[in-house]
């Protein structure tokens, strides 16, 4: 069986990546060229008999893919870090989890990886819709003869094309839980929403989406070499709140002002499906800002960190400069803990809720 698979794939007309292409896109091209009747045929051929359905975001079976294509598309780590969505979740989750996640994707079972990466934290869903840029599709067809899925467009939080500075379109999921069958982007099934294409560059919504997309891509680029310590980030956020006059040196927040700014900055972003869990009420905005000051720092969803960067620092470069300054400072060991008892109680409740979610999911 293995010899037959090797012979089949080695004779494919598809013999190279297209620029910035995802693994899902390459597999979709294989599915079309090979004229497979069922998506499971392509899954089995490229990712092994344990792969039952297409995975467009965090595919497993990478080792099988490398073996069955004779390594012509790169080694396992190269495929994972350049052609999947895993990298955006690694800088904020630490080296140990990063290594475990890579092992999972190289194996034949995805298991509970999405929960381990914190994709269900803070009311978010593990939802990664397929997205495409209309102008990129035109360029792709002119250059390669086919439109395909670009990795930079699929990164969570990216809803603005970095190359053409225009809103991305979304592909409706073909199955349950936001899953997709093997497919390539086509104008007739992609949906456009939000601002009109012609006026997008001049709008505040476009500016917010573009800054968020830039921050998401910058965070993704840190993997696999750099990780951001949770306590260090908490200090960066706290210092920024103080410098903006939103928090006193003693630790008290100006919650009403903070909440107003949070809601103003989240309004444009919450219209996007994977960002809909951003704070939408005064109570949720207040709870989120309070969480930024909890000590010890509480784990947050990656997209919530990106939102914090955008509304507090405006852009990634300002945030990164502040992070470098904090990293160079020594925090005294006897620094007083400014966390009040109610914050500690909320933190304990938050961790219990997460533990319950993980327990329920492990039973499924």
Coordinates of C-alpha atoms in Angstrom, one line a residue:
X1 CA 0.0 0.0 0.0
X2 CA 2.8 2.4 0.9
X3 CA 4.7 1.7 -2.3
X4 CA 1.5 2.4 -4.3
X5 CA 1.0 5.7 -2.6
X6 CA 4.6 6.8 -3.1
X7 CA 4.4 6.0 -6.8
X8 CA 1.1 7.9 -7.1
X9 CA 2.1 11.1 -5.5
X10 CA 5.6 11.2 -7.1
X11 CA 3.9 11.3 -10.5
X12 CA 1.6 14.3 -9.6
X13 CA 1.6 17.3 -11.9
X14 CA 1.8 19.4 -8.7
X15 CA 5.5 19.3 -7.8
X16 CA 6.0 22.6 -5.9
X17 CA 4.5 25.1 -3.5
X18 CA 2.9 28.2 -4.9
X19 CA 4.2 31.4 -3.1
X20 CA 2.9 31.6 0.5
X21 CA 0.5 28.6 -0.1
X22 CA -1.0 26.6 2.8
X23 CA -0.8 22.9 3.2
X24 CA -4.6 22.7 2.8
X25 CA -4.3 24.6 -0.5
X26 CA -1.7 22.2 -1.8
X27 CA -3.7 19.2 -0.8
X28 CA -6.8 20.7 -2.5
X29 CA -4.9 21.1 -5.7
X30 CA -3.8 17.5 -5.4
X31 CA -7.4 16.5 -4.8
X32 CA -8.6 18.3 -8.0
X33 CA -5.7 17.1 -10.2
X34 CA -6.0 13.5 -9.1
X35 CA -9.8 13.5 -9.7
X36 CA -10.5 11.8 -6.4
X37 CA -14.1 11.1 -5.9
X38 CA -14.1 11.4 -2.1
X39 CA -12.3 13.8 0.2
X40 CA -11.3 10.7 2.3
X41 CA -9.2 9.4 -0.6
X42 CA -7.0 12.5 -0.6
X43 CA -6.8 12.4 3.2
X44 CA -5.6 8.8 3.1
X45 CA -3.1 9.4 0.2
X46 CA -1.5 12.5 1.7
X47 CA -1.9 12.2 5.5
X48 CA -2.3 8.6 6.2
X49 CA -5.2 6.1 6.9
X50 CA -5.9 7.8 10.3
X51 CA -6.9 11.1 8.6
X52 CA -10.6 10.9 8.2
X53 CA -11.5 14.5 7.0
X54 CA -9.7 17.6 5.7
X55 CA -8.1 20.0 8.2
X56 CA -7.5 23.4 6.8
X57 CA -5.9 25.0 9.9
X58 CA -4.0 22.5 12.1
X59 CA -3.6 19.4 10.0
X60 CA -2.0 16.3 11.5
X61 CA -0.2 13.5 9.6
X62 CA 2.7 15.7 8.6
X63 CA 5.3 13.0 8.9
X64 CA 3.2 10.8 6.7
X65 CA 2.9 13.6 4.2
X66 CA 6.7 14.2 4.1
X67 CA 7.3 10.4 3.6
X68 CA 4.7 9.9 1.0
X69 CA 5.9 12.9 -1.1
X70 CA 9.5 11.9 -0.7
X71 CA 10.3 15.2 1.1
X72 CA 9.9 17.3 -2.1
X73 CA 7.7 19.8 -0.2
X74 CA 10.1 20.1 2.8
X75 CA 10.7 18.5 6.1
X76 CA 8.0 18.2 8.8
X77 CA 9.0 21.3 10.9
X78 CA 9.3 23.4 7.7
X79 CA 5.8 22.4 6.6
X80 CA 4.3 23.1 10.0
X81 CA 5.9 26.5 10.6
X82 CA 5.4 27.8 7.1
X83 CA 2.2 26.2 5.8
X84 CA -0.1 25.8 8.8
X85 CA -1.7 28.2 11.4
X86 CA 0.1 26.7 14.4
X87 CA 2.8 29.4 14.7
X88 CA 0.4 32.2 15.8
X89 CA -0.5 30.2 19.0
X90 CA 3.1 29.4 20.0
X91 CA 4.8 32.6 21.1
X92 CA 2.3 33.1 23.9
X93 CA 2.1 29.5 25.0
X94 CA 5.8 28.7 25.8
X95 CA 8.5 26.4 24.5
X96 CA 7.2 23.2 26.1
X97 CA 3.7 23.4 24.6
X98 CA 5.3 24.4 21.3
X99 CA 7.3 21.2 21.2
X100 CA 4.2 19.1 22.1
X101 CA 2.1 20.8 19.4
X102 CA 4.7 20.0 16.8
X103 CA 4.8 16.4 17.9
X104 CA 0.9 16.3 17.6
X105 CA 0.9 17.7 14.1
X106 CA 3.6 15.3 13.0
X107 CA 1.5 12.3 14.3
X108 CA -1.8 10.9 13.2
X109 CA -4.2 12.3 15.8
X110 CA -5.0 15.9 16.5
X111 CA -6.6 15.1 19.9
X112 CA -7.1 18.0 22.2
X113 CA -4.5 20.2 20.8
X114 CA -6.8 23.2 20.1
X115 CA -7.8 23.2 23.8
X116 CA -4.2 23.0 24.9
X117 CA -3.4 26.0 22.8
X118 CA -6.1 28.0 24.5
X119 CA -8.3 28.5 21.5
X120 CA -11.5 28.2 23.6
X121 CA -10.4 30.7 26.3
X122 CA -12.3 34.0 26.9
X123 CA -15.5 32.9 25.0
X124 CA -13.6 32.5 21.7
X125 CA -14.2 29.5 19.5
X126 CA -11.6 27.3 17.7
X127 CA -12.9 28.7 14.4
X128 CA -10.6 29.6 11.5
X129 CA -12.6 30.5 8.4
X130 CA -11.0 30.3 5.0
X131 CA -10.3 33.8 3.6
X132 CA -9.1 35.1 0.3
X133 CA -8.3 38.5 -1.3
X134 CA -10.0 39.3 -4.6
X135 CA -7.0 41.0 -6.1
X136 CA -4.6 38.2 -5.0
X137 CA -6.9 35.7 -6.7
X138 CA -6.6 37.7 -10.0
X139 CA -2.8 37.8 -9.6
X140 CA -2.7 34.1 -8.8
X141 CA -4.7 33.2 -12.0
X142 CA -2.5 35.5 -14.1
X143 CA 0.8 34.0 -12.7
X144 CA 0.0 30.4 -11.8
X145 CA -3.2 29.7 -13.7
X146 CA -5.1 29.0 -10.4
X147 CA -6.3 30.9 -7.3
X148 CA -5.1 29.3 -4.1
X149 CA -5.2 29.8 -0.3
X150 CA -2.5 32.1 1.0
X151 CA -1.2 31.4 4.5
X152 CA -1.0 35.1 5.5
X153 CA -4.7 35.5 4.8
X154 CA -5.6 32.5 7.0
X155 CA -3.9 33.7 10.1
X156 CA -6.5 34.3 12.9
X157 CA -7.3 38.0 13.1
X158 CA -6.1 38.8 9.6
X159 CA -9.1 40.3 7.7
X160 CA -7.1 42.8 5.6
X161 CA -4.7 41.8 2.8
X162 CA -1.2 43.1 3.6
X163 CA -0.3 43.2 0.0
X164 CA -3.3 45.0 -1.6
X165 CA -4.7 46.7 1.5
X166 CA -8.3 45.6 1.0
X167 CA -10.8 43.5 3.0
X168 CA -10.7 39.7 2.7
X169 CA -13.6 37.6 1.6
X170 CA -14.8 34.6 3.5
X171 CA -15.6 31.0 2.3
X172 CA -18.7 29.5 3.9
X173 CA -17.9 26.3 5.8
X174 CA -19.1 23.1 4.1
X175 CA -19.4 21.0 7.2
X176 CA -20.1 21.1 10.9
X177 CA -17.8 22.9 13.4
X178 CA -16.5 25.2 10.7
X179 CA -14.8 22.5 8.6
X180 CA -14.2 22.6 4.9
X181 CA -13.9 20.0 2.2
X182 CA -11.0 20.2 -0.2
X183 CA -11.5 23.3 -2.2
X184 CA -9.8 26.4 -3.8
X185 CA -11.0 30.0 -3.7
X186 CA -13.6 31.0 -6.3
X187 CA -15.4 34.2 -6.7
X188 CA -18.8 32.5 -7.0
X189 CA -18.8 31.1 -3.4
X190 CA -16.7 33.6 -1.5
X191 CA -18.7 36.2 0.6
X192 CA -17.9 39.8 0.9
X193 CA -19.1 41.7 3.9
X194 CA -18.4 45.0 5.7
X195 CA -17.4 48.2 4.0
X196 CA -17.7 48.7 0.2
X197 CA -14.4 47.7 -1.5
X198 CA -13.9 51.2 -3.0
X199 CA -14.1 53.1 0.3
X200 CA -12.3 50.7 2.6
X201 CA -8.9 52.5 2.6
X202 CA -10.5 55.7 3.9
X203 CA -12.5 54.2 6.8
X204 CA -11.6 53.9 10.5
X205 CA -12.8 50.3 10.3
X206 CA -10.2 49.5 7.6
X207 CA -7.5 51.2 9.7
X208 CA -8.4 49.1 12.8
X209 CA -8.5 45.8 10.7
X210 CA -5.2 46.6 9.0
X211 CA -3.4 47.3 12.3
X212 CA -4.8 44.1 13.8
X213 CA -3.8 42.1 10.8
X214 CA -0.2 43.5 11.0
X215 CA 0.0 42.6 14.7
X216 CA -1.2 39.1 14.0
X217 CA 1.3 38.5 11.3
X218 CA 4.1 40.0 13.4
X219 CA 3.2 37.6 16.3
X220 CA 3.1 34.7 13.9
X221 CA 6.6 35.5 12.7
X222 CA 8.1 35.1 16.1
X223 CA 7.6 31.3 16.1
X224 CA 9.4 29.0 16.6
X225 CA 12.4 31.0 18.0
X226 CA 10.8 33.5 20.4
X227 CA 8.3 33.2 23.3
X228 CA 6.7 36.0 25.3
X229 CA 6.6 35.5 29.0
X230 CA 3.1 36.0 30.6
X231 CA 4.4 38.0 33.6
X232 CA 6.5 40.2 31.4
X233 CA 3.5 41.0 29.2
X234 CA 1.4 41.8 32.2
X235 CA 4.1 44.3 33.2
X236 CA 4.1 45.8 29.7
X237 CA 0.3 46.2 29.7
X238 CA 0.3 47.7 33.3
X239 CA 3.0 50.2 32.4
X240 CA 1.1 51.3 29.3
X241 CA -2.1 51.8 31.3
X242 CA -0.2 54.0 33.7
X243 CA 1.5 56.0 30.9
X244 CA -1.9 56.6 29.2
X245 CA -3.3 57.9 32.5
X246 CA -5.8 54.9 32.7
X247 CA -4.3 53.5 35.8
X248 CA -2.7 55.1 38.9
X249 CA 0.7 54.0 40.1
X250 CA -1.0 52.4 43.1
X251 CA -2.9 50.0 40.9
X252 CA -6.4 51.5 40.7
X253 CA -7.9 51.5 37.2
X254 CA -10.1 54.2 35.7
X255 CA -12.5 51.6 34.6
X256 CA -15.1 53.8 33.0
X257 CA -12.5 55.4 30.7
X258 CA -10.9 52.0 30.0
X259 CA -14.2 50.4 29.1
X260 CA -15.2 53.2 26.8
X261 CA -11.9 52.9 24.9
X262 CA -12.2 49.1 24.7
X263 CA -15.7 49.2 23.3
X264 CA -14.7 51.8 20.7
X265 CA -11.7 49.8 19.5
X266 CA -13.5 46.4 19.5
X267 CA -16.6 47.6 17.6
X268 CA -15.1 47.3 14.1
X269 CA -13.3 44.1 14.9
X270 CA -16.3 42.2 16.4
X271 CA -18.0 42.1 13.0
X272 CA -15.5 39.4 12.0
X273 CA -16.4 35.9 12.9
X274 CA -13.3 34.8 14.7
X275 CA -13.2 38.1 16.7
X276 CA -16.8 38.2 17.7
X277 CA -15.9 37.3 21.3
X278 CA -14.1 40.6 21.9
X279 CA -15.7 42.7 24.7
X280 CA -19.1 43.9 23.6
X281 CA -20.6 45.3 26.9
X282 CA -19.4 47.6 29.6
X283 CA -19.3 44.8 32.1
X284 CA -17.3 42.5 29.9
X285 CA -15.0 45.4 28.9
X286 CA -14.4 46.2 32.6
X287 CA -13.7 42.5 33.5
X288 CA -11.2 42.3 30.6
X289 CA -9.3 45.4 31.6
X290 CA -9.2 44.3 35.2
X291 CA -7.8 40.9 34.1
X292 CA -4.8 42.7 32.5
X293 CA -3.8 43.9 36.0
X294 CA -4.2 40.6 37.9
X295 CA -1.1 39.2 39.6
X296 CA 0.0 36.6 38.9
X297 CA -0.9 37.1 35.2
X298 CA -3.9 35.1 33.9
X299 CA -3.7 33.2 30.6
X300 CA -5.6 34.9 27.8
X301 CA -6.6 33.9 24.3
X302 CA -4.1 34.9 21.7
X303 CA -6.6 37.1 19.9
X304 CA -7.3 38.9 23.1
X305 CA -3.6 39.7 23.5
X306 CA -3.5 41.0 20.0
X307 CA -6.5 43.2 20.7
X308 CA -4.7 44.5 23.8
X309 CA -1.7 45.4 21.7
X310 CA -3.9 47.3 19.1
X311 CA -6.0 49.3 21.6
X312 CA -3.2 50.1 24.1
X313 CA -0.3 50.6 21.7
X314 CA -2.0 51.3 18.4
X315 CA 0.5 49.3 16.5
X316 CA 2.9 46.3 16.8
X317 CA 6.1 48.4 16.6
X318 CA 5.2 50.6 19.6
X319 CA 4.2 47.4 21.6
X320 CA 7.5 45.7 20.7
X321 CA 9.6 48.7 21.7
X322 CA 7.8 48.7 25.1
X323 CA 8.3 45.0 25.5
X324 CA 12.1 45.3 24.8
X325 CA 12.4 48.0 27.5
X326 CA 10.6 46.0 30.1
X327 CA 12.6 42.9 29.3
X328 CA 15.8 44.8 30.0
X329 CA 14.6 45.9 33.4
X330 CA 15.0 44.0 36.6
X331 CA 11.8 43.7 38.6
X332 CA 12.6 43.7 42.4
X333 CA 11.8 40.4 44.1
X334 CA 10.2 42.3 47.0
X335 CA 7.8 44.3 44.8
X336 CA 4.4 44.6 46.5
X337 CA 1.5 42.7 45.1
X338 CA -1.2 45.3 44.1
X339 CA -3.8 42.6 43.4
X340 CA -6.9 42.9 45.6
X341 CA -8.7 39.9 47.0
X342 CA -11.7 40.2 44.6
X343 CA -9.3 39.8 41.7
X344 CA -7.7 36.7 43.2
X345 CA -11.2 35.2 43.7
X346 CA -12.1 35.9 40.0
X347 CA -8.9 34.4 38.9
X348 CA -9.6 31.2 40.8
X349 CA -13.1 31.1 39.3
X350 CA -11.7 31.6 35.8
X351 CA -9.3 28.7 36.2
X352 CA -12.0 26.4 37.6
X353 CA -14.2 27.1 34.6
X354 CA -11.4 26.3 32.2
X355 CA -10.7 23.0 34.1
X356 CA -14.4 22.1 33.8
X357 CA -14.3 22.8 30.0
X358 CA -11.3 20.6 29.5
X359 CA -12.8 17.8 31.6
X360 CA -16.0 17.8 29.5
X361 CA -14.1 17.9 26.2
X362 CA -11.9 14.9 27.3
X363 CA -15.0 12.8 27.6
X364 CA -16.1 13.4 24.0

